[in-house]
Coordinates of C-alpha atoms in Angstrom, one line a residue:
X941 CA -159.2 93.5 -13.2
X942 CA -159.3 90.2 -15.3
X943 CA -157.6 88.4 -12.4
X944 CA -160.0 90.0 -9.7
X945 CA -162.8 89.0 -12.2
X946 CA -161.7 85.2 -12.2
X947 CA -161.1 85.2 -8.6
X948 CA -164.6 86.3 -7.9
X949 CA -165.9 83.9 -10.3
X950 CA -164.1 80.9 -8.8
X951 CA -165.2 82.1 -5.2
X952 CA -168.7 82.7 -6.2
X953 CA -168.8 79.2 -7.9
X954 CA -167.3 77.8 -4.8
X955 CA -169.9 79.5 -2.6
X956 CA -172.7 78.3 -4.7
X957 CA -171.5 74.9 -4.7
X958 CA -171.2 74.6 -0.9
X959 CA -174.7 76.4 -0.2
X960 CA -176.3 74.4 -2.8
X961 CA -174.8 71.1 -1.3
X962 CA -175.8 72.3 2.3
X963 CA -179.3 73.2 1.2
X964 CA -179.6 70.1 -0.7
X965 CA -178.6 67.7 2.5
X966 CA -180.9 69.9 4.5
X967 CA -184.0 69.2 2.4
X968 CA -182.9 65.9 2.0
X969 CA -182.9 65.2 5.9
X970 CA -185.9 67.3 6.1
X971 CA -187.7 64.7 4.0
X972 CA -186.5 61.8 5.8
X973 CA -187.3 63.2 9.0
X974 CA -190.9 63.9 7.9
X975 CA -191.2 60.3 6.5
X976 CA -189.8 58.8 9.7
X977 CA -192.3 61.1 11.5
X978 CA -195.2 59.9 9.4
X979 CA -194.2 56.3 10.0
X980 CA -194.1 56.6 13.5
X981 CA -196.9 58.6 13.9
X982 CA -198.8 56.1 12.0
X983 CA -197.5 53.2 13.9
X984 CA -198.7 55.1 17.0
X985 CA -202.3 55.6 15.9
X986 CA -202.3 52.2 14.9
X987 CA -201.1 50.8 18.3
X988 CA -203.6 53.1 20.0
X989 CA -206.5 51.7 17.9
X990 CA -205.4 48.1 17.8
X991 CA -207.5 47.1 21.2
X992 CA -210.5 48.8 19.5
X993 CA -210.0 47.0 16.7
X994 CA -209.4 43.7 18.4
X995 CA -212.8 44.4 20.2
X996 CA -214.8 45.4 17.5
X997 CA -213.5 42.3 15.4
X998 CA -214.7 40.1 18.3
X999 CA -217.8 41.7 18.7
X1000 CA -219.2 42.2 15.1
X1001 CA -216.2 41.0 12.9
X1002 CA -214.6 42.9 10.3
X1003 CA -217.6 44.9 9.3
X1004 CA -217.8 46.8 12.4
X1005 CA -214.0 47.5 12.7
X1006 CA -214.3 50.5 10.1
X1007 CA -217.2 52.0 12.2
X1008 CA -215.1 51.5 15.5
X1009 CA -212.0 53.2 13.6
X1010 CA -214.2 56.2 12.7
X1011 CA -215.7 56.6 15.8
X1012 CA -212.3 56.5 17.6
X1013 CA -210.4 59.2 15.3
X1014 CA -213.4 61.4 14.9
X1015 CA -211.6 63.8 17.6
X1016 CA -208.2 63.3 15.8
X1017 CA -206.8 66.6 14.2
X1018 CA -204.9 66.1 11.2
X1019 CA -204.5 62.8 9.6
X1020 CA -207.3 60.5 8.2
X1021 CA -207.5 57.0 9.3
X1022 CA -209.4 54.1 7.8
X1023 CA -209.4 50.4 8.0
X1024 CA -208.7 48.3 5.0
X1025 CA -209.4 44.3 5.1
X1026 CA -206.8 42.0 3.1
X1027 CA -209.5 40.9 0.9
X1028 CA -209.6 44.9 -0.5
X1029 CA -207.1 45.9 -3.2
X1030 CA -204.8 48.4 -2.0
X1031 CA -205.4 51.7 -4.0
X1032 CA -203.1 53.6 -6.1
X1033 CA -201.9 50.5 -7.8
X1034 CA -199.9 49.3 -4.7
X1035 CA -199.6 45.4 -4.0
X1036 CA -199.0 44.0 -0.5
X1037 CA -196.1 41.9 -0.7
X1038 CA -195.1 41.7 3.0
X1039 CA -196.8 42.4 6.4
X1040 CA -194.7 45.3 7.2
X1041 CA -195.6 49.1 7.6
X1042 CA -195.0 51.1 4.4
X1043 CA -195.4 54.4 3.1
X1044 CA -195.9 56.1 -0.3
X1045 CA -197.1 59.5 -1.5
X1046 CA -199.5 60.2 -4.2
X1047 CA -200.0 63.4 -6.4
X1048 CA -203.4 63.9 -7.6
X1049 CA -204.2 65.8 -11.0
X1050 CA -204.6 68.9 -9.0
X1051 CA -201.0 68.7 -7.9
X1052 CA -202.0 68.0 -4.2
X1053 CA -199.8 65.4 -2.6
X1054 CA -200.8 62.9 0.3
X1055 CA -198.8 60.4 2.2
X1056 CA -200.3 57.1 2.8
X1057 CA -198.8 54.9 5.8
X1058 CA -200.1 51.2 5.8
X1059 CA -200.0 49.5 9.2
X1060 CA -200.8 45.7 9.4
X1061 CA -202.8 44.2 12.0
X1062 CA -203.2 40.8 12.9
X1063 CA -206.8 40.0 14.2
X1064 CA -206.4 36.1 14.7
X1065 CA -204.3 33.2 12.9
X1066 CA -206.3 33.4 9.7
X1067 CA -207.6 37.1 9.6
X1068 CA -205.6 40.5 9.3
X1069 CA -206.0 44.0 8.1
X1070 CA -204.2 47.3 7.6
X1071 CA -204.6 50.4 9.2
X1072 CA -204.3 53.3 6.6
X1073 CA -203.2 56.7 8.0
X1074 CA -203.3 59.6 5.1
X1075 CA -201.8 63.0 5.6
X1076 CA -202.0 65.9 3.1
X1077 CA -198.3 67.1 2.5
X1078 CA -199.3 70.8 1.3
X1079 CA -198.0 72.2 4.6
X1080 CA -194.6 70.3 4.3
X1081 CA -194.6 71.3 0.5
X1082 CA -195.0 74.7 1.4
X1083 CA -192.2 74.5 4.0
X1084 CA -189.8 73.1 1.6
X1085 CA -190.3 75.5 -0.8
X1086 CA -189.8 78.3 1.8
X1087 CA -186.6 76.4 2.5
X1088 CA -185.5 76.5 -0.7
X1089 CA -186.3 80.0 -1.1
X1090 CA -184.8 81.0 1.9
X1091 CA -181.6 79.0 0.9
X1092 CA -181.5 80.7 -2.5
X1093 CA -181.7 84.1 -0.7
X1094 CA -179.0 83.4 1.5
X1095 CA -177.0 82.1 -1.3
X1096 CA -177.6 85.3 -3.2
X1097 CA -176.9 87.5 -0.2
X1098 CA -173.6 85.5 0.4
X1099 CA -172.7 85.8 -3.3
X1100 CA -173.2 89.5 -3.4
X1101 CA -171.8 90.2 -0.2
X1102 CA -168.7 88.1 -1.1
X1103 CA -168.4 89.5 -4.7
X1104 CA -168.3 93.2 -3.2
X1105 CA -165.8 92.1 -0.9
X1106 CA -163.6 90.2 -3.5
X1107 CA -164.0 92.8 -6.2
X1108 CA -163.0 95.9 -3.9
X1109 CA -160.4 93.6 -2.5
X1110 CA -159.1 92.4 -5.7
X1111 CA -158.9 95.9 -7.1
X1112 CA -157.2 97.3 -4.3
X1113 CA -155.0 94.4 -3.4
X1114 CA -154.3 93.0 -6.8
X1115 CA -155.6 95.1 -9.4
X1116 CA -154.1 98.3 -8.7
X1117 CA -150.4 96.8 -7.7
X1118 CA -150.4 94.6 -11.1
X1119 CA -151.3 97.6 -13.1
X1120 CA -148.5 99.6 -11.6
X1121 CA -146.2 96.8 -12.0
X1122 CA -147.3 96.3 -15.8
X1123 CA -146.8 100.0 -16.4
X1124 CA -143.3 99.9 -15.0
X1125 CA -142.5 96.9 -17.1
X1126 CA -143.6 98.6 -20.2
X1127 CA -141.7 101.7 -19.3
X1128 CA -138.6 99.4 -19.1
X1129 CA -139.2 98.0 -22.4
X1130 CA -139.4 101.5 -23.7
X1131 CA -135.7 101.9 -22.4
X1132 CA -136.7 103.9 -19.2
X1133 CA -134.2 102.0 -16.9
X1134 CA -132.8 102.6 -13.4
X1135 CA -136.0 102.7 -12.0
X1136 CA -136.8 102.2 -8.1
X1137 CA -139.3 99.8 -7.0
X1138 CA -142.9 101.1 -7.6
X1139 CA -144.4 99.1 -4.5
X1140 CA -143.1 99.3 -0.9
X1141 CA -145.4 96.5 0.6
X1142 CA -143.9 93.4 2.2
X1143 CA -146.0 91.1 0.3
X1144 CA -145.3 89.3 -2.9
X1145 CA -146.1 92.1 -5.2
X1146 CA -143.5 94.0 -3.2
X1147 CA -140.9 91.7 -3.8
X1148 CA -141.7 91.4 -7.6
X1149 CA -141.5 95.1 -7.6
X1150 CA -138.0 95.2 -5.8
X1151 CA -136.7 92.3 -8.3
X1152 CA -138.0 94.3 -11.4
X1153 CA -136.5 97.2 -10.1
X1154 CA -133.1 95.3 -9.7
X1155 CA -133.6 93.9 -12.9
X1156 CA -133.9 97.3 -14.9
X1157 CA -130.4 98.2 -12.9
X1158 CA -128.9 95.2 -14.3
X1159 CA -130.2 95.8 -17.7
X1160 CA -129.0 99.3 -17.8
X1161 CA -125.5 98.4 -16.8
X1162 CA -125.3 95.6 -19.3
X1163 CA -126.8 98.1 -21.9
X1164 CA -124.3 100.6 -21.3
X1165 CA -121.6 97.9 -21.5
X1166 CA -122.8 96.8 -24.8
X1167 CA -123.1 100.2 -26.2
X1168 CA -119.4 101.1 -25.1
X1169 CA -118.4 97.8 -26.5
X1170 CA -119.9 98.5 -29.9
X1171 CA -118.4 102.2 -29.7
X1172 CA -114.7 100.8 -29.1
X1173 CA -115.5 98.2 -32.0
X1174 CA -116.2 101.3 -34.2
X1175 CA -112.9 103.0 -33.0
X1176 CA -111.1 100.0 -34.3
X1177 CA -112.8 100.7 -37.9
X1178 CA -112.1 104.6 -37.4
X1179 CA -108.3 103.9 -36.5
X1180 CA -107.6 102.7 -40.2
X1181 CA -108.9 105.9 -41.6
X1182 CA -107.4 108.0 -38.8
X1183 CA -103.7 106.6 -39.4
X1184 CA -103.8 108.1 -43.2
X1185 CA -105.4 111.4 -41.7
X1186 CA -102.4 111.4 -39.0
X1187 CA -99.7 110.7 -41.4
X1188 CA -100.0 113.7 -43.8
X1189 CA -99.6 116.4 -40.8
X1190 CA -96.8 114.4 -39.2
X1191 CA -95.0 114.0 -42.5
X1192 CA -95.3 118.0 -42.6
X1193 CA -94.3 118.3 -38.9
X1194 CA -91.3 116.2 -39.5
X1195 CA -90.1 117.8 -42.6
X1196 CA -90.4 121.2 -41.2
X1197 CA -88.5 120.3 -38.1
X1198 CA -85.9 119.0 -40.0
X1199 CA -85.5 122.2 -42.2
X1200 CA -85.3 124.1 -38.9
X1201 CA -82.8 121.8 -37.5
X1202 CA -80.7 122.3 -40.5
X1203 CA -80.1 126.0 -40.0
X1204 CA -80.3 127.0 -43.4
X1205 CA -83.6 128.9 -42.9
X1206 CA -83.8 132.5 -42.3
X1207 CA -85.2 133.8 -39.2
X1208 CA -88.8 134.7 -41.1
X1209 CA -88.5 131.1 -42.5
X1210 CA -88.3 129.5 -39.1
X1211 CA -90.9 131.4 -37.5
X1212 CA -93.4 130.2 -40.4
X1213 CA -92.1 126.7 -40.2
X1214 CA -93.1 126.9 -36.4
X1215 CA -96.4 128.0 -36.8
X1216 CA -96.9 125.4 -39.8
X1217 CA -95.8 122.9 -37.2
X1218 CA -98.2 124.2 -34.4
X1219 CA -101.1 124.2 -36.9
X1220 CA -100.5 120.6 -37.9
X1221 CA -100.1 119.5 -34.2
X1222 CA -103.4 121.4 -33.3
X1223 CA -105.0 119.4 -36.1
X1224 CA -103.3 116.1 -35.0
X1225 CA -104.8 117.1 -31.5
X1226 CA -108.2 117.9 -32.5
X1227 CA -108.6 114.4 -34.4
X1228 CA -107.2 112.4 -31.4
X1229 CA -109.6 114.6 -29.2
X1230 CA -112.6 113.4 -31.4
X1231 CA -111.5 110.0 -31.3
X1232 CA -111.1 109.9 -27.6
X1233 CA -114.3 111.9 -26.9
X1234 CA -116.0 109.1 -29.0
X1235 CA -114.4 106.3 -27.4
X1236 CA -114.8 107.5 -23.7
X1237 CA -117.6 105.9 -21.9
X1238 CA -119.8 108.6 -20.0
X1239 CA -122.8 108.5 -18.0
X1240 CA -126.0 109.2 -20.0
X1241 CA -127.4 112.7 -19.2
X1242 CA -130.1 114.3 -21.3
X1243 CA -129.6 118.3 -21.8
X1244 CA -130.4 120.5 -24.8
X1245 CA -128.1 119.9 -27.6
X1246 CA -127.8 121.4 -30.7
X1247 CA -128.1 118.7 -33.5
X1248 CA -126.2 120.9 -35.9
X1249 CA -123.0 120.5 -34.0
X1250 CA -123.1 116.7 -33.5
X1251 CA -123.9 116.0 -37.2
X1252 CA -121.0 118.1 -38.2
X1253 CA -118.7 116.7 -35.8
X1254 CA -119.7 113.2 -36.5
X1255 CA -119.4 113.8 -40.5
X1256 CA -115.8 115.4 -39.7
X1257 CA -114.9 112.3 -37.7
X1258 CA -116.1 109.7 -40.3
X1259 CA -114.5 111.6 -43.4
X1260 CA -111.0 109.7 -43.2
X1261 CA -112.6 106.4 -43.1
X1262 CA -114.8 107.3 -45.9
X1263 CA -111.8 108.7 -47.9
X1264 CA -110.1 105.5 -47.5
X1265 CA -113.1 103.9 -49.4
X1266 CA -113.3 106.3 -52.0
X1267 CA -116.9 107.6 -50.2
X1268 CA -117.9 111.3 -50.0
X1269 CA -119.6 112.3 -46.9
X1270 CA -121.9 115.4 -47.3
X1271 CA -123.4 117.2 -44.6
X1272 CA -126.5 119.2 -45.3
X1273 CA -127.6 121.3 -42.5
X1274 CA -130.0 124.5 -42.1
X1275 CA -129.1 127.9 -41.3
X1276 CA -131.0 127.8 -37.8
X1277 CA -129.7 125.8 -34.9
X1278 CA -132.3 122.9 -34.3
X1279 CA -132.0 121.6 -30.6
X1280 CA -133.4 118.6 -28.9
X1281 CA -133.3 117.2 -25.2
X1282 CA -130.8 114.2 -25.3
X1283 CA -127.3 112.9 -25.1
X1284 CA -124.8 114.3 -27.6
X1285 CA -122.6 111.2 -27.5
X1286 CA -125.3 108.8 -27.8
X1287 CA -126.6 110.7 -30.9
X1288 CA -123.1 110.6 -32.4
X1289 CA -123.0 107.0 -31.9
X1290 CA -126.3 106.6 -33.6
X1291 CA -125.0 108.5 -36.6
X1292 CA -121.5 106.7 -36.4
X1293 CA -123.2 103.6 -37.0
X1294 CA -125.5 104.4 -39.6
X1295 CA -122.7 106.1 -41.7
X1296 CA -120.3 103.2 -41.1
X1297 CA -122.9 101.0 -42.6
X1298 CA -123.7 103.3 -45.2
X1299 CA -119.9 103.3 -46.2
X1300 CA -119.8 99.7 -46.2
X1301 CA -122.8 99.3 -48.4
X1302 CA -121.0 101.3 -51.4
X1303 CA -118.7 98.9 -53.2
X1304 CA -116.4 101.2 -55.4
X1305 CA -117.3 104.9 -54.9
X1306 CA -120.3 107.1 -53.9
X1307 CA -121.5 109.4 -51.5
X1308 CA -123.2 109.2 -48.0
X1309 CA -125.6 112.6 -47.4
X1310 CA -126.4 113.5 -43.8
X1311 CA -129.3 116.0 -43.8
X1312 CA -131.1 117.6 -41.0
X1313 CA -134.4 119.6 -41.2
X1314 CA -136.8 120.9 -39.1
X1315 CA -140.1 119.9 -40.5
X1316 CA -143.6 121.9 -40.6
X1317 CA -145.2 119.9 -37.6
X1318 CA -142.9 120.7 -35.4
X1319 CA -140.7 117.8 -35.7
X1320 CA -137.0 117.6 -36.5
X1321 CA -135.3 114.7 -38.5
X1322 CA -131.9 113.3 -39.6
X1323 CA -131.7 111.6 -42.9
X1324 CA -128.5 109.2 -43.7
X1325 CA -128.7 108.3 -47.3
X1326 CA -126.2 106.5 -49.3
X1327 CA -125.7 105.3 -53.1
X1328 CA -124.8 101.9 -52.0
X1329 CA -126.1 98.6 -53.2
X1330 CA -129.3 98.7 -50.9
X1331 CA -130.9 96.2 -48.6
X1332 CA -132.7 93.0 -49.9
X1333 CA -136.5 92.8 -49.4
X1334 CA -135.9 89.8 -47.2
X1335 CA -133.5 91.4 -45.0
X1336 CA -135.1 94.9 -44.5
X1337 CA -137.7 93.8 -41.8
X1338 CA -134.8 92.5 -39.8
X1339 CA -132.2 94.9 -40.0
X1340 CA -132.9 96.2 -36.0
X1341 CA -133.0 92.8 -34.7
X1342 CA -130.3 92.1 -32.1
X1343 CA -127.3 90.2 -33.8
X1344 CA -128.9 90.1 -37.3
X1345 CA -126.4 90.8 -39.9
X1346 CA -125.6 90.0 -43.8
X1347 CA -122.3 90.6 -43.3
X1348 CA -119.5 87.8 -43.4
X1349 CA -118.6 85.9 -40.3
X1350 CA -116.2 88.2 -38.3
X1351 CA -117.2 91.4 -39.7
X1352 CA -120.0 92.6 -38.0
X1353 CA -122.0 91.8 -34.8
X1354 CA -125.3 92.6 -35.8
X1355 CA -125.7 94.9 -33.0
X1356 CA -124.9 98.3 -34.3
X1357 CA -128.5 99.1 -35.9
X1358 CA -130.3 97.5 -32.6
X1359 CA -128.3 99.8 -30.4
X1360 CA -129.1 103.0 -32.6
X1361 CA -132.5 101.9 -32.5
X1362 CA -132.6 101.6 -28.9
X1363 CA -131.1 105.0 -28.4
X1364 CA -133.4 106.8 -30.7
X1365 CA -136.0 105.0 -28.7
X1366 CA -135.1 106.4 -25.4
X1367 CA -134.9 109.8 -26.7
X1368 CA -138.5 109.6 -27.7
X1369 CA -138.0 109.3 -31.3
X1370 CA -138.2 106.9 -34.2
X1371 CA -135.8 105.3 -36.6
X1372 CA -137.1 104.0 -39.9
X1373 CA -135.4 102.6 -43.0
X1374 CA -136.2 102.9 -46.8
X1375 CA -134.1 100.7 -49.3
X1376 CA -134.3 99.1 -52.6
X1377 CA -131.3 97.1 -54.2
X1378 CA -130.6 99.5 -57.0
X1379 CA -131.4 103.1 -55.1
X1380 CA -129.2 102.9 -52.1
X1381 CA -130.6 103.2 -48.5
X1382 CA -132.0 105.9 -46.4
X1383 CA -132.3 105.8 -42.7
X1384 CA -134.8 108.4 -41.2
X1385 CA -134.5 109.5 -37.4
X1386 CA -137.5 111.6 -36.2
X1387 CA -137.7 113.2 -32.9
X1388 CA -141.3 114.3 -31.5
X1389 CA -142.2 117.9 -31.3
X1390 CA -141.9 118.2 -27.3
X1391 CA -138.1 117.5 -27.7
X1392 CA -137.5 119.7 -30.6
X1393 CA -136.8 123.7 -31.0
X1394 CA -135.5 126.0 -33.6

């Protein structure tokens, strides 16, 4: 709408300038034409009266010329004509400087204007005079005022008509397409990617809509690639903890297999050892499956998922890494099942990033608590709290910015929390942080009521 208003304003200013210039030129030409007409008319009258004036001068001198002029112009309709000797002073403070025709217009105290045309006539070598033709300009002024009003009315009609046409044209052809494109861009900014073009027209807006749609597809692909890369980076961190977690059952399997191979066990002891080997193998298979499931890149599909299972599975996956750092992971889960519409693997990636950072923030020993709660206002939330060193006040406002990290070079990319924030926003939730250098850090993930069921 603002763009349409600007277009209307610019067009109206252009129309106003063009019509005003045309009206000014028309009035100016009309003035020039009227002046030329009056001068020519005065010359014609003077030429017509010249023989009469010459005869009156030869008969009675200059004294009888005025009488002859009055008699000759008595039937003349319109202008007033009288004779003026050169010895007389030209009225209206006008000084004769040459023997050429001249015209002036005078406005009296009542606002009435009159045009005076002076046409010189030579009677003989020594005597001359001037025929003065005066004409009231009231009708001409009325005509000019009418022309100005007509021009202003025409300008107003053109402006209103043009404004209406441009307004509706601007709204339909510019305003609405722009609003749809802006709404789509805002949706892409909120994480709703892979969008089709909102316009199918073949003009510039259609091309822009296609470009925005293509951009959303590329951003979606790049986002998935970045997230998968971040997930693989986390796998490297988890592998160190998994090595210890797998080492114990492998030693048990190896020892039991050695006993069975020795042949010194009874039939009951062989069965017991085989059951132990099977149990430890299933334990290792479960650990490896969890790691592979976390590392596998899968398309994002939102479905009804239980947050209890996601939190418990993530905590179990992270416990070997936490144990290596002498950190306990505590899962505080409610009895009732809390469900949201979302992607379980993405929620698990968010929790993994938060728990990994929490473990890294604990220098010696401590604990990380992951709690899930169904709030009274139909919102469910997950809190990840640690007993670590906390975040400095200067850094807390930047923790969700891409590539912002307080870790040493080579220890972090600064993408983990940014990716986590984007995933939470895509699920219609919000991610907040509270921290102080002495009391640890708490990340709170909340989901809106429409995605939360108990």
